[in-house]
Short mmCIF file of C-alpha atoms (C1' of nucleotides) in Angstrom, two decimals:
data_model
loop_
_atom_site.label_atom_id
_atom_site.label_comp_id
_atom_site.label_asym_id
_atom_site.label_seq_id
_atom_site.Cartn_x
_atom_site.Cartn_y
_atom_site.Cartn_z
CA UNK L 1 8.34 35.17 34.16
CA UNK L 2 10.88 35.82 31.59
CA UNK L 3 11.94 39.15 29.86
CA UNK L 4 10.88 39.98 26.47
CA UNK L 5 14.60 39.53 25.37
CA UNK L 6 14.39 35.88 26.75
CA UNK L 7 11.03 35.21 25.13
CA UNK L 8 12.56 36.16 21.80
CA UNK L 9 15.84 33.88 22.64
CA UNK L 10 13.61 31.05 23.34
CA UNK L 11 11.45 31.03 20.62
CA UNK L 12 14.54 31.92 18.15
CA UNK L 13 16.12 29.01 19.51
CA UNK L 14 13.36 26.49 18.95
CA UNK L 15 12.63 27.73 15.75
CA UNK L 16 16.15 27.39 14.75
CA UNK L 17 16.14 23.65 16.14
CA UNK L 18 13.25 22.84 14.05
CA UNK L 19 14.40 24.64 10.77
CA UNK L 20 17.98 24.68 10.59
CA UNK L 21 21.04 22.23 10.87
CA UNK L 22 25.11 22.63 9.67
CA UNK L 23 23.74 22.88 5.97
CA UNK L 24 20.60 24.90 6.51
CA UNK L 25 21.00 28.21 7.69
CA UNK L 26 18.73 31.00 8.14
CA UNK L 27 19.27 34.90 8.31
CA UNK L 28 18.28 37.23 11.17
CA UNK L 29 16.42 38.78 8.69
CA UNK L 30 14.11 36.13 7.46
CA UNK L 31 14.02 34.87 11.10
CA UNK L 32 12.73 37.80 12.39
CA UNK L 33 9.79 38.27 9.74
CA UNK L 34 9.02 34.53 10.65
CA UNK L 35 8.92 35.01 14.41
CA UNK L 36 7.38 38.40 14.15
CA UNK L 37 10.52 40.22 16.38
CA UNK L 38 12.32 43.59 15.76
CA UNK L 39 15.22 42.50 13.27
CA UNK L 40 18.12 44.32 14.81
CA UNK L 41 16.98 43.50 18.29
CA UNK L 42 16.83 39.51 17.45
CA UNK L 43 20.21 39.62 15.76
CA UNK L 44 21.96 40.94 18.87
CA UNK L 45 20.08 38.15 20.73
CA UNK L 46 21.51 35.46 18.37
CA UNK L 47 25.15 37.29 18.57
CA UNK L 48 25.07 37.00 22.08
CA UNK L 49 23.93 33.26 21.73
CA UNK L 50 26.69 32.71 19.54
CA UNK L 51 29.20 34.14 21.53
CA UNK L 52 27.96 32.14 24.52
CA UNK L 53 28.05 29.09 22.36
CA UNK L 54 24.57 28.02 21.90
CA UNK L 55 24.01 28.96 18.42
CA UNK L 56 26.50 28.77 15.34
CA UNK L 57 26.62 31.12 12.57
CA UNK L 58 28.68 32.01 9.29
CA UNK L 59 29.41 35.43 7.99
CA UNK L 60 29.34 36.75 4.27
CA UNK L 61 27.02 35.59 1.69
CA UNK L 62 25.08 32.58 2.02
CA UNK L 63 25.72 32.81 5.81
CA UNK L 64 23.03 32.92 8.49
CA UNK L 65 22.30 31.16 12.08
CA UNK L 66 21.79 27.59 12.77
CA UNK L 67 22.10 24.96 15.37
CA UNK L 68 24.43 22.32 14.90
CA UNK L 69 23.95 19.05 16.54
CA UNK L 70 26.08 19.66 19.33
CA UNK L 71 24.03 23.16 19.81
CA UNK L 72 20.91 20.94 19.81
CA UNK L 73 22.51 18.87 22.68
CA UNK L 74 22.22 22.12 24.98
CA UNK L 75 18.99 22.74 27.05
CA UNK L 76 16.76 25.82 27.69
CA UNK L 77 17.66 26.52 31.06
CA UNK L 78 21.28 27.07 30.07
CA UNK L 79 20.29 29.69 27.52
CA UNK L 80 17.59 31.36 29.99
CA UNK L 81 20.53 31.86 32.43
CA UNK L 82 22.54 33.17 29.73
CA UNK L 83 20.03 35.98 29.06
CA UNK L 84 18.00 36.49 32.31
CA UNK L 85 20.24 34.83 34.73
CA UNK L 86 19.00 32.28 37.34
CA UNK L 87 16.98 35.42 39.46
CA UNK L 88 13.70 34.60 37.60
CA UNK L 89 13.84 31.19 39.07
CA UNK L 90 15.04 32.43 42.49
CA UNK L 91 13.80 35.46 43.38
CA UNK L 92 10.79 35.75 45.79
CA UNK L 93 7.47 36.43 44.04
CA UNK L 94 6.44 39.19 46.62
CA UNK L 95 10.23 40.60 46.36
CA UNK L 96 11.74 39.64 49.66
CA UNK L 97 15.15 39.61 50.12
CA UNK L 98 15.12 36.63 52.41
CA UNK L 99 12.72 33.87 51.56
CA UNK L 100 12.99 30.14 51.81
CA UNK L 101 11.87 27.30 53.39
CA UNK L 102 12.79 28.46 56.80
CA UNK L 103 11.59 31.96 56.65
CA UNK L 104 8.95 31.68 53.71
CA UNK L 105 6.48 34.54 52.32
CA UNK L 106 2.66 33.60 52.02
CA UNK L 107 3.14 32.11 48.49
CA UNK L 108 6.46 30.55 48.95
CA UNK L 109 5.56 27.06 48.70
CA UNK L 110 2.72 27.35 45.99
CA UNK L 111 5.59 28.91 43.84
CA UNK L 112 8.36 27.12 44.84
CA UNK L 113 6.58 23.65 43.79
CA UNK L 114 5.80 24.98 40.04
CA UNK L 115 9.07 26.63 39.78
CA UNK L 116 11.07 23.43 40.79
CA UNK L 117 8.92 21.14 38.23
CA UNK L 118 9.21 23.86 35.17
CA UNK L 119 12.82 24.53 35.72
CA UNK L 120 13.74 20.65 36.06
CA UNK L 121 11.72 20.31 32.38
CA UNK L 122 13.76 22.91 30.93
CA UNK L 123 16.98 21.62 32.27
CA UNK L 124 16.03 17.96 31.20
CA UNK L 125 14.86 18.29 28.04
CA UNK L 126 17.58 18.85 25.36
CA UNK L 127 16.72 21.43 22.66
CA UNK L 128 16.69 18.47 20.05
CA UNK L 129 13.99 17.05 22.27
CA UNK L 130 12.02 19.94 22.77
CA UNK L 131 11.91 20.40 18.88
CA UNK L 132 10.57 16.84 18.53
CA UNK L 133 7.91 17.53 20.83
CA UNK L 134 6.96 20.68 19.46
CA UNK L 135 6.76 19.09 15.75
CA UNK L 136 5.03 15.87 17.08
CA UNK L 137 2.07 17.79 19.15
CA UNK L 138 1.79 20.73 16.63
CA UNK L 139 2.99 23.30 19.26
CA UNK L 140 3.29 26.74 18.03
CA UNK L 141 6.19 29.21 18.16
CA UNK L 142 4.26 31.78 16.40
CA UNK L 143 0.50 32.28 15.55
CA UNK L 144 0.72 31.90 11.52
CA UNK L 145 2.98 28.90 11.42
CA UNK Q 1 5.35 37.57 37.87
CA UNK Q 2 4.20 40.48 39.62
CA UNK Q 3 5.53 44.31 38.80
CA UNK Q 4 7.28 45.88 41.73
CA UNK Q 5 4.59 47.76 42.47
CA UNK Q 6 2.34 45.16 42.65
CA UNK Q 7 4.78 43.31 44.99
CA UNK Q 8 4.62 46.41 47.37
CA UNK Q 9 1.19 46.58 47.29
CA UNK Q 10 0.32 43.04 48.17
CA UNK Q 11 2.92 43.14 51.14
CA UNK Q 12 1.28 46.47 52.24
CA UNK Q 13 -2.09 45.25 52.23
CA UNK Q 14 -1.30 42.23 54.01
CA UNK Q 15 0.76 43.87 56.63
CA UNK Q 16 -2.22 46.30 57.03
CA UNK Q 17 -4.65 43.49 57.48
CA UNK Q 18 -2.48 42.10 60.53
CA UNK Q 19 -1.91 45.38 62.07
CA UNK Q 20 -4.47 47.65 61.65
CA UNK Q 21 -8.66 48.01 61.90
CA UNK Q 22 -11.02 50.98 62.28
CA UNK Q 23 -9.42 52.10 65.64
CA UNK Q 24 -5.64 51.30 64.58
CA UNK Q 25 -4.12 53.14 61.68
CA UNK Q 26 -0.72 53.43 60.45
CA UNK Q 27 1.27 56.21 58.47
CA UNK Q 28 2.88 55.94 54.97
CA UNK Q 29 5.83 56.72 56.80
CA UNK Q 30 6.00 54.04 59.52
CA UNK Q 31 4.47 51.41 56.81
CA UNK Q 32 7.58 52.24 54.48
CA UNK Q 33 10.14 51.45 57.26
CA UNK Q 34 8.78 48.51 58.67
CA UNK Q 35 8.33 47.01 55.13
CA UNK Q 36 11.72 48.64 53.67
CA UNK Q 37 9.83 50.56 50.77
CA UNK Q 38 10.38 53.75 49.22
CA UNK Q 39 8.13 56.09 51.27
CA UNK Q 40 6.41 58.53 48.53
CA UNK Q 41 6.15 55.32 46.23
CA UNK Q 42 4.43 53.51 48.85
CA UNK Q 43 2.20 56.45 49.50
CA UNK Q 44 1.14 56.70 45.97
CA UNK Q 45 0.22 52.84 46.00
CA UNK Q 46 -1.82 53.26 48.82
CA UNK Q 47 -3.58 56.25 47.68
CA UNK Q 48 -4.65 54.12 44.58
CA UNK Q 49 -5.74 51.27 46.43
CA UNK Q 50 -7.99 53.74 48.90
CA UNK Q 51 -9.40 55.13 45.58
CA UNK Q 52 -10.20 51.98 44.26
CA UNK Q 53 -11.89 51.23 47.74
CA UNK Q 54 -9.49 48.18 48.95
CA UNK Q 55 -7.72 50.52 51.53
CA UNK Q 56 -9.26 52.80 54.09
CA UNK Q 57 -7.42 56.36 55.08
CA UNK Q 58 -8.11 59.32 57.42
CA UNK Q 59 -6.28 62.66 56.66
CA UNK Q 60 -4.96 65.04 59.07
CA UNK Q 61 -3.44 64.50 62.46
CA UNK Q 62 -3.69 60.76 63.69
CA UNK Q 63 -4.73 59.92 60.25
CA UNK Q 64 -3.29 57.01 58.67
CA UNK Q 65 -4.10 53.95 56.43
CA UNK Q 66 -6.06 50.85 57.71
CA UNK Q 67 -8.18 48.13 56.61
CA UNK Q 68 -11.77 48.13 57.79
CA UNK Q 69 -13.46 44.90 57.98
CA UNK Q 70 -14.87 45.53 55.05
CA UNK Q 71 -11.63 45.81 53.16
CA UNK Q 72 -10.45 42.45 54.67
CA UNK Q 73 -13.15 41.02 53.03
CA UNK Q 74 -11.96 41.40 49.59
CA UNK Q 75 -9.20 39.22 48.25
CA UNK Q 76 -5.84 39.53 46.83
CA UNK Q 77 -6.62 39.05 43.02
CA UNK Q 78 -8.87 41.88 43.07
CA UNK Q 79 -5.99 44.03 44.37
CA UNK Q 80 -3.69 42.53 41.97
CA UNK Q 81 -5.82 43.25 38.87
CA UNK Q 82 -6.13 46.87 39.94
CA UNK Q 83 -2.41 47.49 39.94
CA UNK Q 84 -0.91 45.06 37.27
CA UNK Q 85 -4.20 44.16 35.48
CA UNK Q 86 -5.16 40.48 34.32
CA UNK Q 87 -2.31 40.29 31.99
CA UNK Q 88 0.12 38.52 34.18
CA UNK Q 89 -2.05 35.71 34.51
CA UNK Q 90 -3.15 35.42 30.96
CA UNK Q 91 0.19 36.55 28.75
CA UNK Q 92 1.70 33.62 27.36
CA UNK Q 93 5.07 32.78 28.90
CA UNK Q 94 6.86 32.88 25.50
CA UNK Q 95 4.95 36.15 24.59
CA UNK Q 96 2.74 34.72 21.80
CA UNK Q 97 -0.19 36.77 20.98
CA UNK Q 98 -2.35 33.70 20.15
CA UNK Q 99 -1.70 30.85 22.86
CA UNK Q 100 -4.51 28.75 24.07
CA UNK Q 101 -5.46 25.13 24.48
CA UNK Q 102 -6.19 25.25 20.82
CA UNK Q 103 -2.74 26.63 19.65
CA UNK Q 104 -0.64 26.12 22.36
CA UNK Q 105 3.13 27.33 23.10
CA UNK Q 106 5.47 24.38 24.04
CA UNK Q 107 5.11 25.29 27.65
CA UNK Q 108 1.44 26.15 27.65
CA UNK Q 109 -0.01 23.38 29.67
CA UNK Q 110 2.71 23.44 32.45
CA UNK Q 111 2.09 27.06 33.17
CA UNK Q 112 -1.65 27.01 32.50
CA UNK Q 113 -1.95 24.51 35.30
CA UNK Q 114 0.02 26.58 37.78
CA UNK Q 115 -1.58 29.58 37.17
CA UNK Q 116 -5.09 28.37 37.36
CA UNK Q 117 -4.38 27.08 40.89
CA UNK Q 118 -2.45 30.25 42.01
CA UNK Q 119 -5.04 32.38 40.95
CA UNK Q 120 -8.12 30.68 42.32
CA UNK Q 121 -6.11 30.64 45.93
CA UNK Q 122 -5.69 34.45 45.49
CA UNK Q 123 -9.25 34.83 44.67
CA UNK Q 124 -10.83 32.22 46.99
CA UNK Q 125 -9.01 33.32 50.17
CA UNK Q 126 -10.23 36.78 51.63
CA UNK Q 127 -7.76 39.12 52.94
CA UNK Q 128 -8.48 38.45 56.40
CA UNK Q 129 -7.95 34.71 55.88
CA UNK Q 130 -4.74 35.48 54.70
CA UNK Q 131 -3.71 37.55 57.41
CA UNK Q 132 -4.89 34.48 59.72
CA UNK Q 133 -2.90 32.04 57.83
CA UNK Q 134 0.21 34.32 57.81
CA UNK Q 135 0.04 34.84 61.60
CA UNK Q 136 -0.58 31.07 62.27
CA UNK Q 137 2.42 29.78 60.24
CA UNK Q 138 4.56 32.55 61.08
CA UNK Q 139 5.10 33.54 57.32
CA UNK Q 140 6.97 36.84 56.54
CA UNK Q 141 6.19 39.94 54.88
CA UNK Q 142 9.89 41.36 55.71
CA UNK Q 143 13.10 39.93 57.00
CA UNK Q 144 13.16 41.50 60.34
CA UNK Q 145 9.71 40.87 61.54
"C1'" DT T 1 38.81 41.56 -7.96
"C1'" DT T 2 34.66 43.56 -7.13
"C1'" DT T 3 29.97 43.60 -5.61
"C1'" DT T 4 27.04 41.55 -2.66
"C1'" DA T 5 24.83 39.95 1.24
"C1'" DA T 6 25.40 37.91 5.46
"C1'" DT T 7 27.02 38.55 10.88
"C1'" DA T 8 29.39 41.65 14.50
"C1'" DA T 9 29.85 45.53 17.25
"C1'" DG T 10 28.90 49.18 19.27
"C1'" DA T 11 26.12 53.82 19.48
"C1'" DC T 12 22.09 55.95 20.08
"C1'" DT T 13 17.23 56.45 21.02
"C1'" DT T 14 12.70 55.46 22.79
"C1'" DA T 15 9.53 53.86 26.36
"C1'" DA T 16 7.92 52.22 30.31
"C1'" DA T 17 8.50 51.42 35.28
"C1'" DT T 18 10.52 53.02 39.55
"C1'" DA T 19 11.29 56.51 42.61
"C1'" DT T 20 11.60 61.44 44.34
"C1'" DC T 21 10.31 65.97 45.22
"C1'" DT T 22 6.82 69.64 46.00
"C1'" DT T 23 2.65 71.64 46.92
"C1'" DT T 24 -2.49 71.44 48.47
"C1'" DT T 25 -5.75 69.64 51.36
"C1'" DT T 26 -7.98 68.18 55.81
"C1'" DA T 27 -8.37 66.88 60.45
"C1'" DT T 28 -6.51 67.05 64.93
"C1'" DC T 29 -4.41 69.04 68.88
"C1'" DT T 30 -2.42 72.88 71.47
"C1'" DA N 1 -7.01 80.34 65.98
"C1'" DG N 2 -2.69 78.33 64.95
"C1'" DA N 3 0.22 74.79 64.77
"C1'" DT N 4 0.84 70.29 63.30
"C1'" DA N 5 0.79 66.09 61.11
"C1'" DA N 6 -1.43 63.18 58.32
"C1'" DA N 7 -3.04 61.88 53.42
"C1'" DA N 8 -3.76 63.38 48.17
"C1'" DA N 9 -2.09 65.20 44.14
"C1'" DG N 10 0.72 66.09 40.75
"C1'" DA N 11 5.30 67.23 38.46
"C1'" DT N 12 9.62 65.66 37.72
"C1'" DA N 13 13.68 62.72 37.98
"C1'" DT N 14 16.11 58.33 37.37
"C1'" DT N 15 16.78 53.97 35.81
"C1'" DT N 16 16.22 50.00 33.17
"C1'" DA N 17 14.65 47.51 29.30
"C1'" DA N 18 13.51 47.47 24.63
"C1'" DG N 19 14.13 48.94 20.18
"C1'" DT N 20 17.12 51.34 16.46
"C1'" DC N 21 20.66 52.86 13.56
"C1'" DT N 22 25.39 53.07 11.67
"C1'" DT N 23 29.61 51.28 10.73
"C1'" DA N 24 33.11 47.41 10.43
"C1'" DT N 25 34.22 42.64 9.34
"C1'" DT N 26 33.86 38.45 6.36
"C1'" DA N 27 32.74 35.16 2.79
"C1'" DA N 28 30.86 33.94 -1.31
"C1'" DA N 29 28.94 34.92 -5.88
"C1'" DA N 30 29.60 37.08 -10.13
#
DNA sequence: TTTTAATAAGACTTAAATATCTTTTTATCT
DNA sequence: AGATAAAAAGATATTTAAGTCTTATTAAAA
């Protein structure tokens, strides 16, 4: 469903939402260990998200990545779209160029129902709310934490 | 969700189910044009499925690929497992190594529900039944047909 | 003001999936 | 028997995603 890059992005964002704010930053180095992701690769993803305005960062000593309150008001779908684009939610599951309600493939309706619901969940829940839900329900972003 | 290879396999199998039997074969050449797939690539996929016992073929002049009645009694899940393996239905959507009912990721339950239903649809419907459903409901395996 | 530790940027490498090309084998038709 | 047309097999090529490495920039601490 999501590219590896996008999976890293989602987990990183949610981790940042849970553990950082304007006064608590975290380095790509530490973050990559916490989430067990390749360091430099994660750094590049975070830089892309910083450029796109979904993550905040500060350079130099004591610098790091974090989510401001404003960052936490965004939603995961926006972030997914920056990384993977909308194609993952739109492309036919059998790879047909034309597949819609009018000319559906044999599995169009099954998939479409799920996608619609999942997409709106990702869109309607703010990062802040996601973090809250994760904390309250003890959900995991990594085995060991 | 599925690899390109697997998408080709599914569409090819269903096309064969609709258009072939013991006395009506089709060549990889024609099939690749009908379904707009790379010829040699499709041929390799069909050869793999023939080896695995899901597709029948005959070599030499007037040869080709086809589905026998026995072939049509199998289900798509088996074929998907031959090509992509079970991982596509099992791997965590966020890429976590451990993600289950006990230690769920933030989207585990949403995804799990869909997967269970979709998987059992693929498993419980024979290729023959799929073909019937496709014919009756005018579903598409390719834009132009 | 120099050192240090962080992000930023971009070049480079590796691995996997996808696609193509060539040769071999086999069955059928002429 | 020879020509033909198909699958089978396997080698090679291309493309894309994933991952790594190196250098530049920046800001704070010493």
